[in-house]
Short mmCIF file of C-alpha atoms in Angstrom, two decimals:
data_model
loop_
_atom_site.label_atom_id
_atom_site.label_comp_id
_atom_site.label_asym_id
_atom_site.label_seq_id
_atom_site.Cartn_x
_atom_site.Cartn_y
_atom_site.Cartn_z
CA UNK E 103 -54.03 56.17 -97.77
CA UNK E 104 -56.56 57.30 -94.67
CA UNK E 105 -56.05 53.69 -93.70
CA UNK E 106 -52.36 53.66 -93.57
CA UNK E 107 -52.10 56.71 -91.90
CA UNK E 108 -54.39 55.77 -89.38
CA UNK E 109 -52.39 52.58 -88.93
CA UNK E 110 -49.05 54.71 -88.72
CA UNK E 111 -50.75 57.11 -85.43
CA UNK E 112 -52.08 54.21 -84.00
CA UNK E 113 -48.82 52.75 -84.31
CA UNK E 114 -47.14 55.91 -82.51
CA UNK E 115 -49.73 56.01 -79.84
CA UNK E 116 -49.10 52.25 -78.96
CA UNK E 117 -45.24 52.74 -79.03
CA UNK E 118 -46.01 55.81 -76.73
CA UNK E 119 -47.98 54.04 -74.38
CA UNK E 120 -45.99 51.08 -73.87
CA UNK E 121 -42.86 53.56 -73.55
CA UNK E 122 -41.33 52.17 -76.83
CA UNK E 123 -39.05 54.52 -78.52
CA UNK E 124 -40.21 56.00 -81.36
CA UNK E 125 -38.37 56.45 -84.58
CA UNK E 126 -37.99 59.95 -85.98
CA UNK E 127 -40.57 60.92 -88.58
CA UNK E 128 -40.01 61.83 -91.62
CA UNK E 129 -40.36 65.51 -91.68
CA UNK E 130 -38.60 65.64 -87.91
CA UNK E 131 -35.41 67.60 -87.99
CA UNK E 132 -32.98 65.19 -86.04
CA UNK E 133 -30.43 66.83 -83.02
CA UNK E 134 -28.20 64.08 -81.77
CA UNK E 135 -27.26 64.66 -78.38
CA UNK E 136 -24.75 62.61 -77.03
CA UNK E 137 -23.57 63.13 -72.90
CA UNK E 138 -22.97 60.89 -69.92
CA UNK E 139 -26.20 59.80 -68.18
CA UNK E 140 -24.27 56.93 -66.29
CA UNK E 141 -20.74 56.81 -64.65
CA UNK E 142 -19.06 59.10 -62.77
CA UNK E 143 -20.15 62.19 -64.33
CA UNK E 144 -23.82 61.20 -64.57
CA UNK E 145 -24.99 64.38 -62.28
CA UNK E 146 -23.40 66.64 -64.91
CA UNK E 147 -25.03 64.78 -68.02
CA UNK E 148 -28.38 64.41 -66.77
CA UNK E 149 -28.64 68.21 -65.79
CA UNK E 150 -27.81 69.06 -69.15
CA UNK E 151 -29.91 66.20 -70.59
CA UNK E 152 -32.63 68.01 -68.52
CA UNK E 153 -31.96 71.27 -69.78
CA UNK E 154 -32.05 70.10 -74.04
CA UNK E 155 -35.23 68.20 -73.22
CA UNK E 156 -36.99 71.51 -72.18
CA UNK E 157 -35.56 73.02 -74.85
CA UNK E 158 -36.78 70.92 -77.32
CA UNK E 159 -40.12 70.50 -75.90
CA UNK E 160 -42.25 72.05 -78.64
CA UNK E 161 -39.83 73.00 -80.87
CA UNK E 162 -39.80 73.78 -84.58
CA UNK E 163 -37.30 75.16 -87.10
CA UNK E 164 -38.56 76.23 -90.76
CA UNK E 165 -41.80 74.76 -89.76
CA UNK E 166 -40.53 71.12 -88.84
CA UNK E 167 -40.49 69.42 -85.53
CA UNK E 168 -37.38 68.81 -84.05
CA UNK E 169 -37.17 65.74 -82.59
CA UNK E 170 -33.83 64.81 -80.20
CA UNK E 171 -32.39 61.70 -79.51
CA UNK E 172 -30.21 61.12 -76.88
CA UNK E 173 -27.43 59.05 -76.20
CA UNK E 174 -25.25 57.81 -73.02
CA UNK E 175 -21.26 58.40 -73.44
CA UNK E 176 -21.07 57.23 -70.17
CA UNK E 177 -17.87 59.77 -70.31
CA UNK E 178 -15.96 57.22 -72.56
CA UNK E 179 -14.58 58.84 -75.26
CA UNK E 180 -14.33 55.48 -77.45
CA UNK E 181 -18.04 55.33 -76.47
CA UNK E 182 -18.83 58.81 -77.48
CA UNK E 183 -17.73 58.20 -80.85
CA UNK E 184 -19.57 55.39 -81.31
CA UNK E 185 -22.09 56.93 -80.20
CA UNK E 186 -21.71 59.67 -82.41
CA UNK E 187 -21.72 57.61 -85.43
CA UNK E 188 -25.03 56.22 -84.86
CA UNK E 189 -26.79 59.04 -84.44
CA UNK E 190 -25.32 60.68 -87.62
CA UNK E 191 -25.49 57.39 -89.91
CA UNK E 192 -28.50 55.92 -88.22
CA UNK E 193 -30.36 58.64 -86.84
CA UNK E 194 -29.62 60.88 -89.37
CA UNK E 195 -28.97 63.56 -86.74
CA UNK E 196 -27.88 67.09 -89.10
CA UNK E 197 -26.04 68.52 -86.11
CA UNK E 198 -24.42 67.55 -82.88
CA UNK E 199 -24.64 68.85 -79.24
CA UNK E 200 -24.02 68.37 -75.73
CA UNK E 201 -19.83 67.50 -75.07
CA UNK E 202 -20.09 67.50 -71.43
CA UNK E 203 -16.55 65.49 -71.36
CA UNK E 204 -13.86 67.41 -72.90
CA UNK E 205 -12.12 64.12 -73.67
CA UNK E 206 -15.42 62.93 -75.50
CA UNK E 207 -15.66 66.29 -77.03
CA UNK E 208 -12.12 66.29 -78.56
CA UNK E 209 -12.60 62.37 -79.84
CA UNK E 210 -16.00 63.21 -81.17
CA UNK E 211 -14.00 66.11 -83.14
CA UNK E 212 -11.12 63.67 -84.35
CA UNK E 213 -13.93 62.18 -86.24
CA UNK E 214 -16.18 65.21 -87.17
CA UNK E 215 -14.63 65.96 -91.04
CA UNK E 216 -15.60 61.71 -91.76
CA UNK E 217 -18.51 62.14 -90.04
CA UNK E 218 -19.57 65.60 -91.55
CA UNK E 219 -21.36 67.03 -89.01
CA UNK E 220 -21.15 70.81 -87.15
CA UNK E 221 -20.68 69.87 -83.03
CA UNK E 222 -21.73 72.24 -80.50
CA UNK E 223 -20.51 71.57 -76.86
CA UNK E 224 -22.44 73.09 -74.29
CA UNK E 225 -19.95 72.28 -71.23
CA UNK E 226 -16.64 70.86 -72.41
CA UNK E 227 -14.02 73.56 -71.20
CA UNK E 228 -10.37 72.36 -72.49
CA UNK E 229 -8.72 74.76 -74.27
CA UNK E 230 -7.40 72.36 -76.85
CA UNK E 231 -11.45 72.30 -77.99
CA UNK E 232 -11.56 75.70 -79.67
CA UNK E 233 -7.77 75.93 -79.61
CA UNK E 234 -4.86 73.68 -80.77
CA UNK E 235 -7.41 70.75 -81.89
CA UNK E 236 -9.88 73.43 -83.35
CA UNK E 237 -12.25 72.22 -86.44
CA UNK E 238 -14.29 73.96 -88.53
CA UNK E 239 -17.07 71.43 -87.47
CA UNK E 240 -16.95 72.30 -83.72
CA UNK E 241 -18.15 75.20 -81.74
CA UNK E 242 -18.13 76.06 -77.98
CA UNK E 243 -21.40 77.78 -76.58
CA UNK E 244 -19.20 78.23 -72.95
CA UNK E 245 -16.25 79.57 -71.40
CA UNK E 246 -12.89 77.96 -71.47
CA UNK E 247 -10.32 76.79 -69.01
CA UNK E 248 -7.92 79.86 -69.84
CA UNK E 249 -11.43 82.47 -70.01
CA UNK E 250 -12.44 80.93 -66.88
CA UNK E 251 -8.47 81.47 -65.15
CA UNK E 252 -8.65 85.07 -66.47
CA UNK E 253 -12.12 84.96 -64.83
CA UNK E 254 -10.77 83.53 -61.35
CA UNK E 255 -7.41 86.26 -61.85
CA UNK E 256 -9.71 88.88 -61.66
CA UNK E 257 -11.90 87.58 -58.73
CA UNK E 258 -8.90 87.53 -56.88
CA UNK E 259 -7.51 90.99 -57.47
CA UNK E 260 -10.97 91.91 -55.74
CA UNK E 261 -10.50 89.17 -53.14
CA UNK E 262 -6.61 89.59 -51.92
CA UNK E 263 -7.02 87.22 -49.11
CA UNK E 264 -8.01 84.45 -51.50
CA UNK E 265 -4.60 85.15 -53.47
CA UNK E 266 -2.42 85.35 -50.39
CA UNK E 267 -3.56 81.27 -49.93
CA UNK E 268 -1.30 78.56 -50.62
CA UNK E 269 -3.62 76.87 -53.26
CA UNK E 270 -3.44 72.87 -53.48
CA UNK E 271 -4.50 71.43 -56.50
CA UNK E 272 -6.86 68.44 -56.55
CA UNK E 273 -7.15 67.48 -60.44
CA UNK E 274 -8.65 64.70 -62.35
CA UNK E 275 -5.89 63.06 -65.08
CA UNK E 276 -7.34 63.61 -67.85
CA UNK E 277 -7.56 66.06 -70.61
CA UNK E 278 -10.21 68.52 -68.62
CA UNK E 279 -7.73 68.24 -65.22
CA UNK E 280 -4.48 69.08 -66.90
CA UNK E 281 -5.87 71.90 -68.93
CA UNK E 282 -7.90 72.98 -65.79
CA UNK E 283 -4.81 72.85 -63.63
CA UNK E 284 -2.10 74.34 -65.95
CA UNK E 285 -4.38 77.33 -66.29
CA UNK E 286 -4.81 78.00 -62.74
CA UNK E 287 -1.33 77.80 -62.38
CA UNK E 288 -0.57 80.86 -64.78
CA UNK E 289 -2.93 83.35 -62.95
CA UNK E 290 -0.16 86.09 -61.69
CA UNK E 291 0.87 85.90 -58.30
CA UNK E 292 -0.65 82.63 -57.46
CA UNK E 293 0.98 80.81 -54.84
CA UNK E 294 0.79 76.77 -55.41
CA UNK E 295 1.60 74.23 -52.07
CA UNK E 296 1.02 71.04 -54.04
CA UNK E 297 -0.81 69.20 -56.31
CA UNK E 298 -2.54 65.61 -56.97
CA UNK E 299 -4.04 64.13 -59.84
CA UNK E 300 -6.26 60.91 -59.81
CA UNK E 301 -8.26 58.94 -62.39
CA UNK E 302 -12.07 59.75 -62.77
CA UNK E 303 -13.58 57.14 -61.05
CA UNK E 304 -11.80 57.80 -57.67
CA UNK E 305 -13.74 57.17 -54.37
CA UNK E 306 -11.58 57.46 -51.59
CA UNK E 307 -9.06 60.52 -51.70
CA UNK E 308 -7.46 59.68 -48.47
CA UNK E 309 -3.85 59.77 -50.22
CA UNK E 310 -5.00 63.30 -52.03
CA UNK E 311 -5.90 64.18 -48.36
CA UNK E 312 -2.49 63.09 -46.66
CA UNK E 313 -0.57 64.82 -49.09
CA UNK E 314 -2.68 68.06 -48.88
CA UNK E 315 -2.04 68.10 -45.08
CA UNK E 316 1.27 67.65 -45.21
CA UNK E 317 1.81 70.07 -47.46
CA UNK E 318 1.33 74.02 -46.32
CA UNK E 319 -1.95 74.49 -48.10
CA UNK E 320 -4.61 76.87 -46.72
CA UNK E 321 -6.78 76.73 -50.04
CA UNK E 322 -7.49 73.92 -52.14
CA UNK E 323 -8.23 74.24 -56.08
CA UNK E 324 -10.45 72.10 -57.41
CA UNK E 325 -9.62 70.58 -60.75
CA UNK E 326 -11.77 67.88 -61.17
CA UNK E 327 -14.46 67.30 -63.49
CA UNK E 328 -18.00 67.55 -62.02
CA UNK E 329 -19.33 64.46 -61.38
CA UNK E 330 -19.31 61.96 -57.62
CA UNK E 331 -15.86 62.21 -57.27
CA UNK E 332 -15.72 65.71 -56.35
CA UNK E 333 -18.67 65.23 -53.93
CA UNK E 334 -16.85 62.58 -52.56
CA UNK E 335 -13.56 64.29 -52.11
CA UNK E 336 -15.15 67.63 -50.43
CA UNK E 337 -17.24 65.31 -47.98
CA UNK E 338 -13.89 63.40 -47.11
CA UNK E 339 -11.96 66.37 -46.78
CA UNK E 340 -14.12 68.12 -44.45
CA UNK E 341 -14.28 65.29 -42.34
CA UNK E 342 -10.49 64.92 -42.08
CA UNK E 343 -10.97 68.42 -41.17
CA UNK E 344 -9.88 70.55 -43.91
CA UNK E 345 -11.74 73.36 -43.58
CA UNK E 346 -10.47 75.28 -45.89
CA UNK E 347 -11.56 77.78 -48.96
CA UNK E 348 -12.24 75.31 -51.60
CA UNK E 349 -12.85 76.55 -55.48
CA UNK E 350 -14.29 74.60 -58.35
CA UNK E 351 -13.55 76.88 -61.29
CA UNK E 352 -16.84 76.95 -62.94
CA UNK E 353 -19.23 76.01 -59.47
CA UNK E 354 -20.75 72.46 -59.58
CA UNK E 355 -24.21 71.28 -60.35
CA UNK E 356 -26.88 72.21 -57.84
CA UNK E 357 -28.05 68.69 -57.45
CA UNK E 358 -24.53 68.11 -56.05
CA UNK E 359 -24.46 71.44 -53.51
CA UNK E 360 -27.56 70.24 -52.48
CA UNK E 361 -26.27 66.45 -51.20
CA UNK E 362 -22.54 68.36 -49.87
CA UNK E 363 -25.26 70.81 -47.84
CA UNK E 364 -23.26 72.50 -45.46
CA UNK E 365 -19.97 71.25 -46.84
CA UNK E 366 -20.57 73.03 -49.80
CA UNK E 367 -21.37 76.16 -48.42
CA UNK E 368 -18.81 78.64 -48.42
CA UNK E 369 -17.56 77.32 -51.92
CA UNK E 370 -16.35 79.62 -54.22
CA UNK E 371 -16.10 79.89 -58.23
CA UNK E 372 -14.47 82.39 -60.56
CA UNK E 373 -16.22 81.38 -63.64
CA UNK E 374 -20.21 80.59 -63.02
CA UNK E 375 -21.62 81.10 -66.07
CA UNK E 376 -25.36 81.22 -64.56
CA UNK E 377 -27.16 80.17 -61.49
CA UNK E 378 -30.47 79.34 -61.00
CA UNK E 379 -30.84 82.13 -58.21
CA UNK E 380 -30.85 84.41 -61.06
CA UNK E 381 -34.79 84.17 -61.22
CA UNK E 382 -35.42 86.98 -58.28
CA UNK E 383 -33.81 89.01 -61.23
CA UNK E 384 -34.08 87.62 -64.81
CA UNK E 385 -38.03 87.15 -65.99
CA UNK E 386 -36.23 84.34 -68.27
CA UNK E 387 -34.48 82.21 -66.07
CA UNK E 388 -37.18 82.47 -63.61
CA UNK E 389 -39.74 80.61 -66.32
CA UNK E 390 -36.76 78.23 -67.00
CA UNK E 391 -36.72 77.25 -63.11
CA UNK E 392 -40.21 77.05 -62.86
CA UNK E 393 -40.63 74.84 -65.99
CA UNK E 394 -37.58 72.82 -64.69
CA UNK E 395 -38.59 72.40 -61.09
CA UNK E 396 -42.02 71.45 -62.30
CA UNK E 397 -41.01 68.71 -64.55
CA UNK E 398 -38.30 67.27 -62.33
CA UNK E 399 -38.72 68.66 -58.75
CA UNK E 400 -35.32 70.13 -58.52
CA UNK E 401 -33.42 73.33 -59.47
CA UNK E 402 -31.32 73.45 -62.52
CA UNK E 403 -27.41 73.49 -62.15
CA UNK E 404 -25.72 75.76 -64.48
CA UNK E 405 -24.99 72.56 -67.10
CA UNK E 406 -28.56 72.67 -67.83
CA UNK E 407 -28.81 76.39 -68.10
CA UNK E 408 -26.04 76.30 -70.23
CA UNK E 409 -27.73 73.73 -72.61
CA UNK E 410 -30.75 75.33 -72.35
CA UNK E 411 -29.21 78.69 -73.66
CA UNK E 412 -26.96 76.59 -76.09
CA UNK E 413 -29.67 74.71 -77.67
CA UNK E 414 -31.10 78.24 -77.97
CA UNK E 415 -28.68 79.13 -80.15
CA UNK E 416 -28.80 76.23 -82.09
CA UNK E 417 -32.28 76.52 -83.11
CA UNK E 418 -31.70 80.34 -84.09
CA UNK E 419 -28.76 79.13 -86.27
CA UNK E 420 -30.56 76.57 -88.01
CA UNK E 421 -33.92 79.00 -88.46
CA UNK E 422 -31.34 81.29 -90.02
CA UNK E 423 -29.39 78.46 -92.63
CA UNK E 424 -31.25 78.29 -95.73
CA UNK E 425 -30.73 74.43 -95.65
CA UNK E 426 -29.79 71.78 -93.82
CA UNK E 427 -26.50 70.89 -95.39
CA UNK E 428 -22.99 70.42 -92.87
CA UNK E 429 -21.41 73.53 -94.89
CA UNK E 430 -24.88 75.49 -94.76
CA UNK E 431 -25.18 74.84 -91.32
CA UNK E 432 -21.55 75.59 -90.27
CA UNK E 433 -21.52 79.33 -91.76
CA UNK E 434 -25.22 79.64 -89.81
CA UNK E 435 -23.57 78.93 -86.70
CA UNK E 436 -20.34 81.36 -87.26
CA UNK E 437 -22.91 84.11 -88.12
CA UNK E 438 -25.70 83.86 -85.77
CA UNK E 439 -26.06 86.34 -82.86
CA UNK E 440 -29.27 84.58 -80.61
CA UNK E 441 -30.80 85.86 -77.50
CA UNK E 442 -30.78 82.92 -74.64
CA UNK E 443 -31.91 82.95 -71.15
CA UNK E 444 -27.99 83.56 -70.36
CA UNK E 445 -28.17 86.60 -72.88
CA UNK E 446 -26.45 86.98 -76.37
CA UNK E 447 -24.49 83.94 -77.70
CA UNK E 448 -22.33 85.17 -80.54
CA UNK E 449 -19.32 83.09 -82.01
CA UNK E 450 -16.09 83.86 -82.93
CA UNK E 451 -15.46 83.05 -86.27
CA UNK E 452 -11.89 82.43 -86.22
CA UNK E 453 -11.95 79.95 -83.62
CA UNK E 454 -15.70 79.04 -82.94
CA UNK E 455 -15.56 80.11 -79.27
CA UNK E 456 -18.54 81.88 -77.57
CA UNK E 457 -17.81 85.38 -76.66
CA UNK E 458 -19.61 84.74 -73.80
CA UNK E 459 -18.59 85.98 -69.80
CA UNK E 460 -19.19 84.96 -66.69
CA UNK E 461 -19.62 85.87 -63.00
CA UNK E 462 -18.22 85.32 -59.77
CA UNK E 463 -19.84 83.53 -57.32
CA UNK E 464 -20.35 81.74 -53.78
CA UNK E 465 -22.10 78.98 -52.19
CA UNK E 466 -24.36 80.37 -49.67
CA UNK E 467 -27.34 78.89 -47.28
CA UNK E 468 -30.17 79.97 -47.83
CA UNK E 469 -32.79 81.34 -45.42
CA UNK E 470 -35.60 79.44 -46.47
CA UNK E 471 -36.06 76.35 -48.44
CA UNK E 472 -36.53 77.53 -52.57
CA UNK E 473 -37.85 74.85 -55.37
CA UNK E 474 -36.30 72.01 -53.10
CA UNK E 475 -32.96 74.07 -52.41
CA UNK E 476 -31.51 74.83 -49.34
CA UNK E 477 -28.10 76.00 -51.00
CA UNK E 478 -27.07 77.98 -53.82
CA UNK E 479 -25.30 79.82 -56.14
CA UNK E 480 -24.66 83.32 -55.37
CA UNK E 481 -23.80 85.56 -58.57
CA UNK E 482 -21.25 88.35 -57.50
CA UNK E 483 -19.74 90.37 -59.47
CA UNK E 484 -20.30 90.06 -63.40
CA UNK E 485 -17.00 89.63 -65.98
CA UNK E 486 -17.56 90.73 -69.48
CA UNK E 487 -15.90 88.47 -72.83
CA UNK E 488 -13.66 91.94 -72.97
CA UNK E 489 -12.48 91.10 -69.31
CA UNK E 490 -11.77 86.93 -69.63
CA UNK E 491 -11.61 86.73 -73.45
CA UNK E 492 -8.19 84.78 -75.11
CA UNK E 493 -6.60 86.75 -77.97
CA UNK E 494 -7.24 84.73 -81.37
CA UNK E 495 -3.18 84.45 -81.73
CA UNK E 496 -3.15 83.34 -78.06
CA UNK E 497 -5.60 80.31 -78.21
CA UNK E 498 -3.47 77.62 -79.81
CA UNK E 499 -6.11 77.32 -83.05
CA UNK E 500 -4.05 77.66 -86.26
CA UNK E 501 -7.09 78.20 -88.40
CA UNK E 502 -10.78 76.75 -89.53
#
């Protein structure tokens, strides 16, 4: 028996050093995590793929390693389920997380009562994810699109000048764009010039641009899932010289402000749910940057905060289920009140959102170069769950 386990470490230290992967042991507790490291919203998967690894580094529920394995949707939500299957009938993953597509998210779901699984998304904001497509299997550690309008109403009852704009809306066509954009479009008194939708995958926005200037737009909205394509259209729309506000609901990834650089600054958001600047303040996210900028030489964007926390709760949930079974596991999650480096996560039972808030925010320069940043997030004002949150009858879920 010394022999074979010998054999078995030797084994593991080979497939280490040669960068093999290495198959979960038996006594690992298995997360499947399943976002896009590749395609065109790569900068918002690998932020958050970031943030889980740090959170996992180390980490042990009930006394067992957990061990996560990772795979690429590549934002394809055919892909994603695919995906999802193999990590929960190969890997043997006993829970899901990541969801940074909301499309992905919602197919994922489709499939969660075959697959049997509890789903956490960490990022996906549609409302149709905790409301008309709800599942007992799936729960939202983040704001969504509706929270995060309330969120942007109330920013602009303290900002009147931003409401007196004639908004444009720039939105991708897909599930997180229409939801994203018929939201914004509710806030009270909001004033809307135009709008134009485009597939993911867009590089040149020209036509978006043309339309935008001929309409009488002074603000543009931006609707489109975080990824190159909103890089691209900012940098092409400041160099056809729209100079205009420009809002991304929830802020973008800090990778990204840091390659717009001045085009980004000025940018504002409604519905930040962290920011890395946080650390002059917070004794928790400042050992989360440090860790983070140490290991990859950047700052975090909020996606990997937001994982980071999420995975937090996670861990408390499972720590808290007396086994690992899908039902077990599922009333852990509904229960569970953790403490995360974004503060308490609690969920709603009725429709497995987060009562979580959020803050205002603005892109600003910043004096002096910080962990590789020269621009970043700006937390204003704080909004509560009380302030943003959806009634239960109001959210489209018809029951778990």
């Amino acid at each position: 028996m010394r022999t074979i386990r010998y054999f078995a470490a030797a084994c593991a230290l080979a497939a280490a050093a040669w960068g093999l992967p290495q198959a979960a042991g038996a006594e690992d507790l298995v997360v499947g995590v399943f976002l896009p490291t590749t395609g065109p919203l790569a900068p918002l998967g690998n932020d958050m793929k970031r943030g889980f690894e740090l959170a996992a580094k180390g980490a042990t529920v009930k006394g067992q390693p957990v061990k996560i394995i990772i795979e690429d949707t590549a934002a394809n939500p055919a892909n994603g389920v695919r995906k999802a299957q193999k990590l929960v009938l190969e890997d043997k993953a006993k829970i899901l997380i990541g969801g940074a597509s909301s499309a992905v998210t919602l197919a994922v779901n489709a499939q969660a009562a075959r697959l049997n699984v509890p789903i956490i998304t960490t990022n996906a904001q549609a409302v149709a994810v905790t409301g008309e497509q709800c599942s007992r299997f799936l729960f939202r550690t983040v704001p969504n699109d509706a929270m995060s309008a309330k969120a942007i109403s109330i920013m602009m009852q303290k900002r009147p000048d931003l409401l007196a704009k004639n908004w444009f809306i720039v939105y991708h066509d897909f599930a997180y764009g229409h939801s994203n954009k018929a939201e914004f479009s509710k806030i009270p008194g909001i004033k809307i010039a135009g709008d134009a939708g485009r597939p993911v995958g867009t590089a040149d926005w020209s036509s978006a641009i043309s339309q935008i200037q001929a309409s009488k737009a002074d603000a543009i909205y931006l609707a489109l899932a975080v990824g190159d394509d909103l890089t691209a259209f900012v940098n092409q729309a400041r160099a056809f010289g729209l100079n205009f506000v420009m809002m991304a609901p929830v802020g973008i990834p800090d990778s990204m402000l840091q390659a717009l650089g001045k085009n980004g600054v000025g940018m504002v958001a409604g519905g930040l749910t962290a920011s890395w600047m946080q650390e002059a303040t917070n004794p928790k996210i400042r050992d989360f940057v440090k860790a983070y900028h140490a290991a990859n030489g950047v700052v975090p964007g909020y996606q990997a905060i937001q994982a980071y926390a999420g995975f937090q709760f996670m861990l408390a949930a499972l720590e808290a289920s007396s086994d690992f079974a899908p039902d077990t596991i599922i009333k852990a999650l509904e229960a569970t009140k953790a403490d995360t480096i974004v503060g308490p996560i609690q969920i709603r039972k009725g429709d497995h959102q987060a009562m979580v808030g959020a803050y205002m925010a603005e892109a600003v320069a910043l004096p002096q170069e910080m962990f590789g940043a020269k621009v970043g997030w700006k937390l204003l004002d704080p909004i509560t769950w009380d302030q943003m949150k959806v009634e239960l009858a109001d959210t489209g879920c018809k029951g778990l």
